[in-house]
């Protein structure tokens, strides 16, 4: 029995792994999907927003059956000051038909998504941890699990074990992530009656809204989020691990203080915290992308740092990479070769895809974060902007011209002078544009 | 070779069940279904007898079609076959009706795979929590009944004798009985094993056998399901949370004085009389 | 061998369905019967507690209160049953009934029930009670409610036995209209026995055993009393500790307080999981459900999984450093403070209060086994 041979083994039933398993199983490959959780999604954490495009490519019209929370019609970006907020945002009815994205809960979604792979014929092996890859003559030929008689062999192993990818490290694809390549996110699920959520966020029916916020992260590089689910809110904050280390602050302390912020407090008021969780987010971006394949293996999703942190896109890139890896495996199966050369075509398809192109666009982001003082970007500037807006809108007899002047002066002085403000602006522009 | 039947029930993980504070009803949605703990102890014991003596282990369960997952889990651990007895007509059964169907099932298992030497049940379920089905099945099949077994001390296959330790409130009873017997398992009996990888692979492809009412030739429809269940659930309610005025004892006058104060307060209640404190 | 085995195995095919056929007249079933559980001639407390509650039911029904005593050398229990409220006691006293065994005991029960027709039969929800009740109810057949915590009867003479469901989160009242007798097992410690009254009189009816010694194949080889077995469910005082107790040494402090109060030591799951104390001390959803007269929670936060197991205690005292700890919501008395100071102070204050007169009924107490 143990020498049952598979065409492919997928390690990890997150979005990336299930997408790969589904793609291959549908093509008739014999696939084993191994997941350490009691069931897929049992312990997985994200914000989270799920995007239509990459799921639709796998399962047409999936939204008619998938366990989704709310269809996002409005996205807001908040810059938090101490007791104020400056807001941007966009709401559009066109986001509804069909929706562009939804909020979702991993416990439900991952289970459903992996279920699709199971139905297509992938063999689920859950509550099972892959402890190492089995290699022969430099080639990956299978995995070792923590179960008795736990070796399993396959032509190819698709490594989809998430941000902490032990297997990726074992492959030498990457090292331990640097503290500035990952942020640590903590998140609370806060239960509130449906009607309250709809009222507070100006929503009808299954419409949803997301808020991202900058500021109030104790001067550390970080991003907060507040998303609406059916009858819960997801409130969280992700902070760069290097900053956490520097400041000796625990992420939940940041979250606790954000919960006290007057603009946040009233949105979550009366809610009951149902769940608390923490998870790493890859932030290395383009320059952290490891080699994606080798002799008998491919690396997908978070395990390969495929996250666009600026747009909080991760699941979609995970699914896309999973699908592309799956397609490569199908081709390899047809041609009867799983050599490094053959699997290299997966790297090529990634290169040609949005995964590569989007990450490349934001390539400079990572070094920007590293070079510019987080205190400036994530505390002083949002605060100064709030102060400036406050002054502009305050009717107190001072002329508008004076007001404009002092607002610019304020921003300039916070940034450390005229030239610095300009330079910062340029840097930011470049970081966002490859 | 020994033939052992293990009765398992799929139950909602009752620890995860909450009460909707508004409607006072159970929130079962999203509550994971698991194999009743003690049933796994029964299965483990059957499997370890299989390891030692060689045995055929047949698992039976009455429940909805989704209970096939429970049987697959048992197969992944090493059971030879899983039988799901499933039919809308069985729904709503109390322990009397359940023990009837399970007894019929065991009889049918005997017809198909030969005489049964032992039946294991769990000491009780997490949801029904009665511990009555085991004795009910034993009674109907006229098997010797050994409840709350925490150890099988000895099994003499030739003489068809078994010595077990029964776990009682105040001690342990060593009992000798003749096969065939029905035993109910307590948690102390063993630690259920983790399935091996080949076991998981086998289970993933395994399809449990399903029997419906039509598969039982001599089934009396008056004795199954809701109709065959003499107990009726009347009203259900959520126990009222006692309203308690907590009296806080401050430490401002020191710990000793607080302690004396608290003990003094206790002595002004009915406790000293009831507990015989002086 | 094969042949013999096969013969042995082909028991006469039992009548799996035991439904009574035809119309049965249940109207001549009268009386509430308690099956008394005993070991070596000593009755389990729950039996007398049940007689206490059943007296109320019988009076309400205007029916006799019956007791059934089975065993060997148990004559005196019949008299005790009367002193505790029974009007009539059936006694089956015989050497082969010395140890509890399902078959011979259930035969006696079935005989008494069929012969004397009580409308309600109750027994303790102990291991033995559940074993016996399950067998009898199936044989009769009749409905059986397990582990009841409330009993009543209505105008239709129906027994309304209520029991907790889903880890105590819900209570349900169960009725049996179809058959007689109506049966229930009842949790220990819920009801109170009537005061002993040996001036009461009652009838004693002797019942012959229904199986001869050589018909009984099951043999009780020995009974090993477990002195060290913690009996939380019967404890009247429990001093429980959680993560705040910090380790086995902390539990010694709790044990000292438990000792002077004449109680047992309990624990939260965390403390058990950390290996500070054995599982048999665990209170809560995956441990024991207890309802002592006094429950002292030291260094326990009061997670719902713990409180479902102890919230029905008569008095609860919480000792916790954290004033926000949810346990205080359940407590009659709360002390915000360090248990390492408060617990010894309580031990001392209690000793002083009861003075030298109080010596713990040490024989009743289980020594603490901390790990
Ligand atoms: C707080 C937070 C908010 C986010 N918000 C969003 C958002 O709004 N939108 C978005 O698109 N993305 C978001 N992301 C990113 C997104 O969650 C990830 O990019 C995505 O889940 C990656 O998918 P994956 O399949 O590669 O990895 P994962 O989802 O991490 O899945 C890996 C799986 O592998 C399993 N596994 C790991 N090791 C082993 C092993 N050795 N053996 C067996 N199984 C193993 C794990 O249990 C897990 O199920 C967010 C992330 C976080 C942390
Ligand atoms: C499925 C499931 C089943 C469970 N079943 C059970 C169960 O049966 N029983 C059970 O108990 N739990 C059970 N639990 C666990 C339960 O949820 C809690 O985790 C557990 O009860 C907490 O134990 P605790 O109060 O000892 O620890 P904590 O929650 O860590 O609390 C320790 C407390 O001690 C206080 N403290 C610390 N030091 C001191 C000091 N020196 N003096 C005074 N106070 C101090 C702290 O303020 C804190 O309030 C279960 C959980 C699950 C998920
Ligand atoms: N529907 C069922 N299918 C199979 N076995 C059952 C079922 N219900 C109860 N049992 C068995 O009987 C034992 C006692 O159940 P209960 O009387 O409900 O507490 C369980 O532990 C199972 O072994």
mmCIF file of N, CA, C and O and ligand atoms in Angstrom, chain B residues 15-16, chain C residues 241-245 267-271 282-287 298-303 305-306 319-322 325 337-340, ligand 2:
data_model
loop_
_atom_site.group_PDB
_atom_site.id
_atom_site.type_symbol
_atom_site.label_atom_id
_atom_site.label_comp_id
_atom_site.label_asym_id
_atom_site.label_seq_id
_atom_site.Cartn_x
_atom_site.Cartn_y
_atom_site.Cartn_z
ATOM 1 N N UNK B 15 -18.549 19.935 22.609
ATOM 2 C CA UNK B 15 -17.834 21.040 23.226
ATOM 3 C C UNK B 15 -17.965 22.308 22.406
ATOM 4 O O UNK B 15 -17.832 23.405 22.887
ATOM 5 N N UNK B 16 -18.234 22.100 21.106
ATOM 6 C CA UNK B 16 -18.268 23.249 20.225
ATOM 7 C C UNK B 16 -19.690 23.766 20.016
ATOM 8 O O UNK B 16 -19.901 24.725 19.292
ATOM 9 N N UNK C 241 -7.730 24.209 41.644
ATOM 10 C CA UNK C 241 -6.683 25.125 41.216
ATOM 11 C C UNK C 241 -6.466 25.049 39.722
ATOM 12 O O UNK C 241 -6.760 24.039 39.085
ATOM 13 N N UNK C 242 -5.948 26.136 39.161
ATOM 14 C CA UNK C 242 -5.680 26.175 37.735
ATOM 15 C C UNK C 242 -4.259 26.596 37.465
ATOM 16 O O UNK C 242 -3.369 26.392 38.292
ATOM 17 N N UNK C 243 -4.068 27.204 36.317
ATOM 18 C CA UNK C 243 -2.737 27.599 35.906
ATOM 19 C C UNK C 243 -2.067 28.494 36.944
ATOM 20 O O UNK C 243 -0.856 28.434 37.147
ATOM 21 N N UNK C 244 -2.876 29.307 37.622
ATOM 22 C CA UNK C 244 -2.325 30.220 38.616
ATOM 23 C C UNK C 244 -1.629 29.520 39.763
ATOM 24 O O UNK C 244 -0.830 30.130 40.487
ATOM 25 N N UNK C 245 -1.924 28.254 39.958
ATOM 26 C CA UNK C 245 -1.323 27.518 41.073
ATOM 27 C C UNK C 245 0.163 27.248 40.818
ATOM 28 O O UNK C 245 0.940 27.004 41.744
ATOM 29 N N UNK C 267 -9.190 20.530 39.736
ATOM 30 C CA UNK C 267 -8.223 21.236 38.903
ATOM 31 C C UNK C 267 -8.851 21.621 37.577
ATOM 32 O O UNK C 267 -9.822 21.016 37.131
ATOM 33 N N UNK C 268 -8.295 22.640 36.965
ATOM 34 C CA UNK C 268 -8.703 22.987 35.607
ATOM 35 C C UNK C 268 -7.900 22.136 34.632
ATOM 36 O O UNK C 268 -6.904 21.521 35.000
ATOM 37 N N UNK C 269 -8.342 22.136 33.412
ATOM 38 C CA UNK C 269 -7.690 21.292 32.426
ATOM 39 C C UNK C 269 -6.235 21.691 32.210
ATOM 40 O O UNK C 269 -5.375 20.847 32.026
ATOM 41 N N UNK C 270 -5.994 22.993 32.240
ATOM 42 C CA UNK C 270 -4.630 23.450 32.027
ATOM 43 C C UNK C 270 -3.694 22.807 33.054
ATOM 44 O O UNK C 270 -2.630 22.295 32.717
ATOM 45 N N UNK C 271 -4.125 22.826 34.310
ATOM 46 C CA UNK C 271 -3.285 22.266 35.362
ATOM 47 C C UNK C 271 -3.042 20.778 35.132
ATOM 48 O O UNK C 271 -1.945 20.266 35.381
ATOM 49 N N UNK C 282 -9.816 16.569 37.340
ATOM 50 C CA UNK C 282 -10.257 17.645 36.438
ATOM 51 C C UNK C 282 -11.760 17.889 36.467
ATOM 52 O O UNK C 282 -12.562 16.987 36.315
ATOM 53 N N UNK C 283 -12.086 19.149 36.632
ATOM 54 C CA UNK C 283 -13.480 19.563 36.628
ATOM 55 C C UNK C 283 -13.765 20.266 35.307
ATOM 56 O O UNK C 283 -12.932 21.033 34.830
ATOM 57 N N UNK C 284 -14.919 20.002 34.744
ATOM 58 C CA UNK C 284 -15.303 20.724 33.532
ATOM 59 C C UNK C 284 -15.801 19.811 32.445
ATOM 60 O O UNK C 284 -16.044 18.624 32.684
ATOM 61 N N UNK C 285 -15.896 20.391 31.277
ATOM 62 C CA UNK C 285 -16.499 19.675 30.174
ATOM 63 C C UNK C 285 -15.855 18.341 29.871
ATOM 64 O O UNK C 285 -16.536 17.372 29.612
ATOM 65 N N UNK C 286 -14.539 18.298 29.894
ATOM 66 C CA UNK C 286 -13.882 17.031 29.622
ATOM 67 C C UNK C 286 -13.422 16.372 30.911
ATOM 68 O O UNK C 286 -12.684 15.401 30.888
ATOM 69 N N UNK C 287 -13.855 16.917 32.014
ATOM 70 C CA UNK C 287 -13.570 16.301 33.300
ATOM 71 C C UNK C 287 -14.891 15.981 33.976
ATOM 72 O O UNK C 287 -15.855 15.607 33.326
ATOM 73 N N UNK C 298 -9.147 28.583 42.854
ATOM 74 C CA UNK C 298 -7.956 29.403 43.069
ATOM 75 C C UNK C 298 -7.096 29.394 41.816
ATOM 76 O O UNK C 298 -6.718 28.332 41.328
ATOM 77 N N UNK C 299 -6.820 30.573 41.278
ATOM 78 C CA UNK C 299 -5.969 30.650 40.092
ATOM 79 C C UNK C 299 -6.607 30.024 38.872
ATOM 80 O O UNK C 299 -5.941 29.456 38.026
ATOM 81 N N UNK C 300 -7.932 30.113 38.811
ATOM 82 C CA UNK C 300 -8.678 29.605 37.659
ATOM 83 C C UNK C 300 -9.387 30.793 37.023
ATOM 84 O O UNK C 300 -10.032 31.572 37.713
ATOM 85 N N UNK C 301 -9.242 30.917 35.710
ATOM 86 C CA UNK C 301 -9.784 32.117 35.064
ATOM 87 C C UNK C 301 -11.300 32.057 34.906
ATOM 88 O O UNK C 301 -11.971 33.074 34.895
ATOM 89 N N UNK C 302 -11.813 30.843 34.758
ATOM 90 C CA UNK C 302 -13.260 30.724 34.626
ATOM 91 C C UNK C 302 -13.719 30.578 33.187
ATOM 92 O O UNK C 302 -14.773 31.088 32.817
ATOM 93 N N UNK C 303 -12.942 29.887 32.363
ATOM 94 C CA UNK C 303 -13.350 29.596 30.983
ATOM 95 C C UNK C 303 -14.620 28.754 31.024
ATOM 96 O O UNK C 303 -14.811 27.957 31.945
ATOM 97 N N UNK C 305 -15.544 26.226 29.524
ATOM 98 C CA UNK C 305 -15.359 24.774 29.588
ATOM 99 C C UNK C 305 -15.134 24.316 31.024
ATOM 100 O O UNK C 305 -15.376 23.164 31.362
ATOM 101 N N UNK C 306 -14.637 25.198 31.837
ATOM 102 C CA UNK C 306 -14.459 24.844 33.238
ATOM 103 C C UNK C 306 -15.752 25.098 34.015
ATOM 104 O O UNK C 306 -16.194 24.266 34.791
ATOM 105 N N UNK C 319 -10.636 32.993 43.959
ATOM 106 C CA UNK C 319 -9.423 33.716 44.340
ATOM 107 C C UNK C 319 -8.609 33.889 43.068
ATOM 108 O O UNK C 319 -8.213 32.901 42.436
ATOM 109 N N UNK C 320 -8.392 35.132 42.675
ATOM 110 C CA UNK C 320 -7.674 35.352 41.422
ATOM 111 C C UNK C 320 -6.995 36.714 41.472
ATOM 112 O O UNK C 320 -7.535 37.664 42.009
ATOM 113 N N UNK C 321 -5.820 36.772 40.881
ATOM 114 C CA UNK C 321 -5.068 38.036 40.853
ATOM 115 C C UNK C 321 -5.737 39.073 39.973
ATOM 116 O O UNK C 321 -5.600 40.260 40.180
ATOM 117 N N UNK C 322 -6.417 38.550 38.953
ATOM 118 C CA UNK C 322 -6.960 39.442 37.934
ATOM 119 C C UNK C 322 -8.415 39.793 38.262
ATOM 120 O O UNK C 322 -9.283 38.925 38.221
ATOM 121 N N UNK C 325 -11.111 38.559 35.900
ATOM 122 C CA UNK C 325 -11.268 37.134 35.583
ATOM 123 C C UNK C 325 -12.748 36.759 35.613
ATOM 124 O O UNK C 325 -13.467 37.100 36.551
ATOM 125 N N UNK C 337 -6.491 38.611 44.693
ATOM 126 C CA UNK C 337 -5.219 38.545 45.391
ATOM 127 C C UNK C 337 -4.416 37.331 44.987
ATOM 128 O O UNK C 337 -4.864 36.524 44.162
ATOM 129 N N UNK C 338 -3.255 37.224 45.568
ATOM 130 C CA UNK C 338 -2.338 36.143 45.251
ATOM 131 C C UNK C 338 -2.718 34.901 46.046
ATOM 132 O O UNK C 338 -2.715 34.923 47.280
ATOM 133 N N UNK C 339 -3.030 33.845 45.334
ATOM 134 C CA UNK C 339 -3.499 32.645 46.028
ATOM 135 C C UNK C 339 -2.459 32.078 46.982
ATOM 136 O O UNK C 339 -2.803 31.427 47.964
ATOM 137 N N UNK C 340 -1.194 32.348 46.679
ATOM 138 C CA UNK C 340 -0.149 31.805 47.544
ATOM 139 C C UNK C 340 -0.200 32.431 48.938
ATOM 140 O O UNK C 340 0.319 31.893 49.893
HETATM 141 C C1 LIG D 2 -12.719 21.200 23.870
HETATM 142 C C2 LIG D 2 -12.238 21.771 25.156
HETATM 143 C C3 LIG D 2 -12.566 21.153 26.352
HETATM 144 C C4 LIG D 2 -12.136 21.681 27.565
HETATM 145 N N1 LIG D 2 -12.483 21.064 28.713
HETATM 146 C C5 LIG D 2 -12.084 21.613 29.884
HETATM 147 C C6 LIG D 2 -12.421 21.022 31.135
HETATM 148 O O1 LIG D 2 -13.067 19.987 31.211
HETATM 149 N N2 LIG D 2 -12.022 21.622 32.254
HETATM 150 C C7 LIG D 2 -11.284 22.781 32.236
HETATM 151 O O2 LIG D 2 -10.953 23.289 33.316
HETATM 152 N N3 LIG D 2 -10.924 23.332 31.110
HETATM 153 C C8 LIG D 2 -11.301 22.775 29.917
HETATM 154 N N4 LIG D 2 -10.914 23.351 28.765
HETATM 155 C C9 LIG D 2 -9.926 24.436 28.811
HETATM 156 C C10 LIG D 2 -10.524 25.778 29.143
HETATM 157 O O3 LIG D 2 -10.998 26.373 27.942
HETATM 158 C C11 LIG D 2 -9.490 26.706 29.745
HETATM 159 O O4 LIG D 2 -8.361 26.756 28.886
HETATM 160 C C12 LIG D 2 -9.004 26.262 31.103
HETATM 161 O O5 LIG D 2 -10.100 25.939 31.926
HETATM 162 C C13 LIG D 2 -8.232 27.379 31.722
HETATM 163 O O6 LIG D 2 -7.644 26.928 32.925
HETATM 164 P P1 LIG D 2 -7.140 27.936 34.030
HETATM 165 O O7 LIG D 2 -8.280 28.786 34.437
HETATM 166 O O8 LIG D 2 -6.483 27.132 35.065
HETATM 167 O O9 LIG D 2 -5.995 28.770 33.294
HETATM 168 P P2 LIG D 2 -5.956 30.268 32.797
HETATM 169 O O10 LIG D 2 -7.105 30.541 31.915
HETATM 170 O O11 LIG D 2 -4.594 30.496 32.261
HETATM 171 O O12 LIG D 2 -6.166 31.100 34.096
HETATM 172 C C14 LIG D 2 -5.248 31.180 35.181
HETATM 173 C C15 LIG D 2 -5.776 32.226 36.150
HETATM 174 O O13 LIG D 2 -4.974 32.246 37.324
HETATM 175 C C16 LIG D 2 -4.805 33.584 37.772
HETATM 176 N N5 LIG D 2 -3.605 33.629 38.581
HETATM 177 C C17 LIG D 2 -2.318 33.450 38.168
HETATM 178 N N6 LIG D 2 -1.481 33.485 39.226
HETATM 179 C C18 LIG D 2 -2.236 33.684 40.328
HETATM 180 C C19 LIG D 2 -1.944 33.805 41.724
HETATM 181 N N7 LIG D 2 -0.697 33.700 42.198
HETATM 182 N N8 LIG D 2 -2.965 34.025 42.561
HETATM 183 C C20 LIG D 2 -4.225 34.128 42.099
HETATM 184 N N9 LIG D 2 -4.560 34.012 40.808
HETATM 185 C C21 LIG D 2 -3.579 33.776 39.920
HETATM 186 C C22 LIG D 2 -4.761 34.381 36.491
HETATM 187 O O14 LIG D 2 -5.167 35.707 36.711
HETATM 188 C C23 LIG D 2 -5.774 33.632 35.588
HETATM 189 O O15 LIG D 2 -7.054 34.164 35.708
HETATM 190 C C24 LIG D 2 -11.339 22.844 27.564
HETATM 191 C C25 LIG D 2 -11.022 23.454 26.361
HETATM 192 C C26 LIG D 2 -11.456 22.944 25.172
HETATM 193 C C27 LIG D 2 -11.095 23.645 23.891
#
